C-alpha cells in the first residue's frame, strides 16, 4: 500500500522534480564554469571587492577567494537553498491537498492506516530532497571533471558530500514542519503559505542575526544556522555533526507531532 | 439464542462541528443482507453519518460498528469490509481510468477478483478505449461508472453508496439496480443514501429519514406504503348536503356538493362504509408515491 501511495505521489510531482533537478544541476555546472573563468583570469580579488564585507563574513572567507569555495557555492547560494526548501515544503503538504480534493475519502475508505499517509509523504518529500541533493553532488563532480582547471584545487569529495547531506537535512527539517501544518489544515494553499513564509522569514532572521550584532541570539531559532557551509568547506571542525543532530532532532519532533495530529483529526 | 451481529449499527452517534449539529444521537441497525435507504434533505447529516462510519470523522460521542467491530477502534478491519462510493467522486484528472482503478485496487485487501472486475466492466459498458482515456476527458456519467466500479470491485460485504446513480443514463441505472440485487442475493448489505426515491423504492427493504442531524423515522418500505396517504375522489350522482365525516386518519382536501376529495391514511374501510349511504356515482383512489410522501415529510419539517 505504501508503495502504491508513494508511486502515485511521485507520478503527480514528476514534472516538478524533473524541472528542479534540471535547474539545480544546471546551476551547479554554471557555477563551476564561472569559477573556472575567474580562476583562469585570477579575478578572485576583484570578485571579493564586489561583495559586501558582511556577506563575505557570513559566507566564510574561502568562498569568494578560492576555486574550491566558488565551485561549491551552488550548495549554499541563497536562491538554491530557498528553492530547495520551498520544493520540500510543497511536496510535504500533500496530505492537506488530499483532504481538500476529497482523495482521502477514497484512499482512507479502504483498509489503509492513517499513519501510512504521513509515512508516504515522508518517503516522497525526504526521498526527493535526498535525490535532488545527490544529483547536485553528482553534477558537481561531473562538472569538475569536465570543466575545472587541472591546476586548481578542487573541492574534496567529502566536502561535496557533506554539503549535499546538510542541504538535504535542512530541507527535511522544513518538510517536517510543512507536514505538521498539512496534517492540521484542510487546504494545501494554507499549508504551503504558512510553511513557505516561515522558510523565507527564518532565512531573513538568519541573515539578520549574522549581520546585526543585537540580533545575534536569534540565530539559534533559524534552521539555516545549522547548515554551516563555510565550516563544511574548510573542514575545520566537527561542528557539522552537532548541527546535523539539531536539524534531525527538530525534524523528528515535527514528524512525530504530524503523526499524532493526523491520527486524531477529522478529515 | 444470541442475536445476530448487525451488519452496521450506530449507538447515540453524534458529531458536532463547533456549535453546529452534524448529527445527534443517531441510533440505527442495518441487518446483514438488507438494503437500507438513508434519506434526507441536503445538509441533513447523511454524509456526516457515512464519514463517521468510515472513520474519516471522529464522533463527539456515541459509536458505530460494522459487523460488530468498532469503526473507531478497529478502523482498518472495518474498512476492509466496506465498498464506498462517495457522492462527489474525487479523481486524479491526469490518470487513465485503468490506472485509477488499478491504483485503488492496490489499496484493497484482498485484491479484487479479475473475473468479477471484467464482469463489472461488461455490465457497465466500459470499454478498453474508455479505460485508456485520461479521466479529465471522460463525461460525468463515465466518471460515475468508474466510481461504481471502484466501490463494487472488492465485493465488500457492506456497500455504502452515496447518490450512486446520479448522472447515469436509464440503461446504466438498470444495470446498477440489477447488480445490487445480485450482490444482495449473495448476502451483501447495502447502505444507500439517495435523493432518487424511485431507486430507493426499487432497492430498499427499509429506509431511515434524517432531518437536521436527527434520525426521525425508520420504517420498512412496506410499512411506509401501508401508511402512505391515498387520495380518494368521490363523485356524487346528485348534490350532497352532508359534510364529509371527520374520521381518524382522514383529511378533507376539498368538499363540494358534487365532489369530495379526501386524503386517507390507514384502512379505507370506515370511509367506504360511510359513503354507502350516499349517492356515489364514481370513486377514484390514487396512491401517493414515496417521493410525494417523503417530500411531504420534508415540508412538514418532520424529516
Short mmCIF file of N, CA and C in Angstrom, two decimals, chain A residues 1-9 11-12 94 97-99 101-114 116 120 186 261-267, chain B residues 15-17 47 51 54-59 72 75-77 79-80 82 84-86 89-95 100 103-109 150-151 153:
data_model
loop_
_atom_site.label_atom_id
_atom_site.label_comp_id
_atom_site.label_asym_id
_atom_site.label_seq_id
_atom_site.Cartn_x
_atom_site.Cartn_y
_atom_site.Cartn_z
N UNK A 1 0.83 -1.21 0.00
CA UNK A 1 0.00 0.00 0.00
C UNK A 1 0.86 1.26 0.00
N UNK A 2 1.92 1.21 0.83
CA UNK A 2 2.82 2.37 0.91
C UNK A 2 3.44 2.63 -0.46
N UNK A 3 3.83 1.55 -1.12
CA UNK A 3 4.46 1.70 -2.44
C UNK A 3 3.47 2.31 -3.44
N UNK A 4 2.21 1.85 -3.38
CA UNK A 4 1.20 2.38 -4.31
C UNK A 4 0.97 3.86 -4.07
N UNK A 5 0.85 4.23 -2.80
CA UNK A 5 0.61 5.65 -2.46
C UNK A 5 1.81 6.51 -2.86
N UNK A 6 3.01 6.00 -2.56
CA UNK A 6 4.22 6.78 -2.87
C UNK A 6 4.39 6.93 -4.38
N UNK A 7 4.13 5.84 -5.11
CA UNK A 7 4.27 5.90 -6.57
C UNK A 7 3.32 6.93 -7.17
N UNK A 8 2.11 7.00 -6.60
CA UNK A 8 1.12 7.97 -7.09
C UNK A 8 1.60 9.40 -6.83
N UNK A 9 2.16 9.62 -5.64
CA UNK A 9 2.63 10.97 -5.30
C UNK A 9 3.79 11.37 -6.20
N UNK A 11 4.40 10.25 -9.17
CA UNK A 11 3.87 10.48 -10.53
C UNK A 11 3.28 11.88 -10.63
N UNK A 12 2.60 12.32 -9.58
CA UNK A 12 2.00 13.66 -9.59
C UNK A 12 3.06 14.75 -9.57
N UNK A 94 1.19 17.47 0.76
CA UNK A 94 0.21 16.67 0.03
C UNK A 94 -0.99 16.22 0.88
N UNK A 97 -3.71 18.66 0.57
CA UNK A 97 -4.34 18.62 -0.75
C UNK A 97 -5.33 17.45 -0.82
N UNK A 98 -4.94 16.32 -0.27
CA UNK A 98 -5.81 15.14 -0.33
C UNK A 98 -7.12 15.37 0.41
N UNK A 99 -7.05 16.12 1.51
CA UNK A 99 -8.28 16.45 2.24
C UNK A 99 -9.10 17.44 1.40
N UNK A 101 -9.09 17.98 -1.83
CA UNK A 101 -9.64 17.41 -3.07
C UNK A 101 -10.57 16.22 -2.80
N UNK A 102 -10.64 15.78 -1.57
CA UNK A 102 -11.52 14.65 -1.24
C UNK A 102 -10.89 13.29 -1.51
N UNK A 103 -9.61 13.27 -1.90
CA UNK A 103 -9.00 11.97 -2.21
C UNK A 103 -8.93 11.05 -0.99
N UNK A 104 -8.86 11.64 0.20
CA UNK A 104 -8.83 10.78 1.40
C UNK A 104 -10.11 9.95 1.50
N UNK A 105 -11.21 10.46 0.94
CA UNK A 105 -12.46 9.71 1.01
C UNK A 105 -12.36 8.40 0.23
N UNK A 106 -11.48 8.36 -0.74
CA UNK A 106 -11.31 7.10 -1.48
C UNK A 106 -10.19 6.26 -0.90
N UNK A 107 -9.07 6.89 -0.58
CA UNK A 107 -7.93 6.09 -0.10
C UNK A 107 -8.20 5.58 1.32
N UNK A 108 -8.70 6.46 2.19
CA UNK A 108 -8.89 6.03 3.58
C UNK A 108 -10.26 5.37 3.80
N UNK A 109 -11.05 5.21 2.75
CA UNK A 109 -12.24 4.36 2.87
C UNK A 109 -11.82 2.91 2.67
N UNK A 110 -10.60 2.70 2.25
CA UNK A 110 -10.03 1.37 2.10
C UNK A 110 -9.19 1.03 3.34
N UNK A 111 -8.77 -0.22 3.47
CA UNK A 111 -8.05 -0.58 4.71
C UNK A 111 -6.63 -0.03 4.75
N UNK A 112 -6.53 1.28 4.63
CA UNK A 112 -5.22 1.95 4.67
C UNK A 112 -5.10 2.66 6.02
N UNK A 113 -4.12 2.32 6.85
CA UNK A 113 -3.97 3.03 8.11
C UNK A 113 -3.65 4.50 7.85
N UNK A 114 -4.20 5.37 8.68
CA UNK A 114 -3.95 6.81 8.50
C UNK A 114 -2.46 7.14 8.51
N UNK A 116 -0.13 5.71 7.32
CA UNK A 116 0.53 5.46 6.03
C UNK A 116 0.55 6.72 5.16
N UNK A 120 3.96 7.91 3.76
CA UNK A 120 4.12 8.10 2.31
C UNK A 120 4.69 9.48 2.00
N UNK A 186 -6.96 22.10 6.11
CA UNK A 186 -7.78 21.46 5.09
C UNK A 186 -7.41 21.92 3.67
N UNK A 261 -1.11 14.33 15.26
CA UNK A 261 -2.18 15.25 14.86
C UNK A 261 -3.05 14.63 13.76
N UNK A 262 -2.42 14.01 12.78
CA UNK A 262 -3.19 13.44 11.66
C UNK A 262 -4.06 12.27 12.12
N UNK A 263 -3.55 11.53 13.08
CA UNK A 263 -4.29 10.39 13.61
C UNK A 263 -5.57 10.84 14.31
N UNK A 264 -5.53 12.04 14.91
CA UNK A 264 -6.65 12.48 15.73
C UNK A 264 -7.64 13.37 14.98
N UNK A 265 -7.27 13.89 13.86
CA UNK A 265 -8.08 14.93 13.24
C UNK A 265 -9.29 14.38 12.48
N UNK A 266 -10.22 15.27 12.18
CA UNK A 266 -11.31 14.97 11.25
C UNK A 266 -10.80 15.24 9.84
N UNK A 267 -11.15 14.34 8.93
CA UNK A 267 -10.66 14.52 7.55
C UNK A 267 -11.76 15.08 6.66
N UNK B 15 -22.14 13.97 16.13
CA UNK B 15 -20.99 14.76 15.67
C UNK B 15 -21.38 16.24 15.67
N UNK B 16 -20.64 17.02 16.43
CA UNK B 16 -20.83 18.46 16.42
C UNK B 16 -19.64 19.10 15.69
N UNK B 17 -19.95 20.09 14.86
CA UNK B 17 -18.88 20.91 14.27
C UNK B 17 -18.91 22.24 15.02
N UNK B 47 -24.17 12.48 4.85
CA UNK B 47 -22.75 12.28 4.56
C UNK B 47 -21.93 12.26 5.84
N UNK B 51 -19.38 9.34 6.82
CA UNK B 51 -17.96 9.62 7.07
C UNK B 51 -17.56 9.21 8.50
N UNK B 54 -16.95 5.52 8.26
CA UNK B 54 -15.67 5.24 7.60
C UNK B 54 -14.47 5.73 8.42
N UNK B 55 -14.75 6.31 9.58
CA UNK B 55 -13.69 6.80 10.47
C UNK B 55 -12.91 7.98 9.85
N UNK B 56 -13.55 8.65 8.90
CA UNK B 56 -12.93 9.87 8.36
C UNK B 56 -13.19 11.02 9.32
N UNK B 57 -14.31 10.94 10.02
CA UNK B 57 -14.63 11.90 11.08
C UNK B 57 -14.62 11.17 12.41
N UNK B 58 -14.33 11.88 13.45
CA UNK B 58 -14.32 11.27 14.79
C UNK B 58 -15.56 11.75 15.53
N UNK B 59 -16.32 10.81 16.13
CA UNK B 59 -17.59 11.22 16.76
C UNK B 59 -17.38 12.08 18.01
N UNK B 72 -14.14 2.98 15.15
CA UNK B 72 -13.03 3.82 15.61
C UNK B 72 -11.83 2.95 16.02
N UNK B 75 -10.70 0.41 13.05
CA UNK B 75 -10.96 1.15 11.81
C UNK B 75 -10.50 0.41 10.55
N UNK B 76 -9.27 -0.10 10.56
CA UNK B 76 -8.73 -0.71 9.34
C UNK B 76 -9.52 -1.99 8.99
N UNK B 77 -9.81 -2.78 10.01
CA UNK B 77 -10.57 -4.03 9.76
C UNK B 77 -11.98 -3.71 9.29
N UNK B 79 -12.87 -1.02 7.56
CA UNK B 79 -12.82 -0.52 6.19
C UNK B 79 -12.49 -1.62 5.19
N UNK B 80 -11.91 -2.71 5.69
CA UNK B 80 -11.66 -3.87 4.84
C UNK B 80 -12.99 -4.48 4.36
N UNK B 82 -15.75 -2.73 3.68
CA UNK B 82 -16.63 -1.71 3.08
C UNK B 82 -16.21 -1.38 1.65
N UNK B 84 -17.06 1.71 -0.84
CA UNK B 84 -17.67 3.04 -0.66
C UNK B 84 -17.68 3.84 -1.96
N UNK B 85 -18.83 4.39 -2.24
CA UNK B 85 -18.94 5.31 -3.37
C UNK B 85 -19.34 6.68 -2.82
N UNK B 86 -18.44 7.67 -2.87
CA UNK B 86 -18.83 9.00 -2.39
C UNK B 86 -19.74 9.70 -3.40
N UNK B 89 -17.20 12.22 -6.71
CA UNK B 89 -16.07 11.32 -6.95
C UNK B 89 -14.77 12.10 -7.09
N UNK B 90 -13.88 11.97 -6.12
CA UNK B 90 -12.59 12.62 -6.31
C UNK B 90 -11.74 11.83 -7.31
N UNK B 91 -11.06 12.52 -8.18
CA UNK B 91 -10.26 11.81 -9.20
C UNK B 91 -8.90 12.49 -9.36
N UNK B 92 -7.97 11.72 -9.90
CA UNK B 92 -6.72 12.30 -10.39
C UNK B 92 -6.96 12.52 -11.87
N UNK B 93 -7.19 13.77 -12.29
CA UNK B 93 -7.63 14.01 -13.66
C UNK B 93 -6.66 13.52 -14.73
N UNK B 94 -5.37 13.49 -14.39
CA UNK B 94 -4.38 13.12 -15.40
C UNK B 94 -4.29 11.61 -15.60
N UNK B 95 -4.86 10.86 -14.68
CA UNK B 95 -4.75 9.40 -14.75
C UNK B 95 -5.74 8.82 -15.74
N UNK B 100 -6.36 4.42 -12.66
CA UNK B 100 -7.09 4.85 -11.46
C UNK B 100 -7.65 3.64 -10.71
N UNK B 103 -4.80 1.61 -9.26
CA UNK B 103 -4.25 2.26 -8.05
C UNK B 103 -5.14 1.95 -6.83
N UNK B 104 -6.45 2.12 -7.00
CA UNK B 104 -7.35 1.88 -5.86
C UNK B 104 -7.38 0.39 -5.50
N UNK B 105 -7.24 -0.48 -6.51
CA UNK B 105 -7.22 -1.92 -6.23
C UNK B 105 -6.01 -2.29 -5.39
N UNK B 106 -4.90 -1.58 -5.62
CA UNK B 106 -3.67 -1.89 -4.85
C UNK B 106 -3.82 -1.50 -3.37
N UNK B 107 -4.81 -0.66 -3.08
CA UNK B 107 -5.02 -0.26 -1.68
C UNK B 107 -6.01 -1.19 -0.98
N UNK B 108 -6.51 -2.17 -1.72
CA UNK B 108 -7.51 -3.06 -1.13
C UNK B 108 -6.91 -4.37 -0.68
N UNK B 109 -7.55 -4.93 0.30
CA UNK B 109 -7.12 -6.25 0.75
C UNK B 109 -8.36 -7.03 1.16
N UNK B 150 -15.18 1.13 -8.76
CA UNK B 150 -14.22 1.06 -7.64
C UNK B 150 -14.91 0.66 -6.34
N UNK B 151 -16.18 1.02 -6.21
CA UNK B 151 -16.89 0.65 -4.97
C UNK B 151 -17.26 -0.83 -4.96
N UNK B 153 -15.82 -3.29 -6.93
CA UNK B 153 -14.81 -4.26 -7.40
C UNK B 153 -14.29 -5.19 -6.31
#
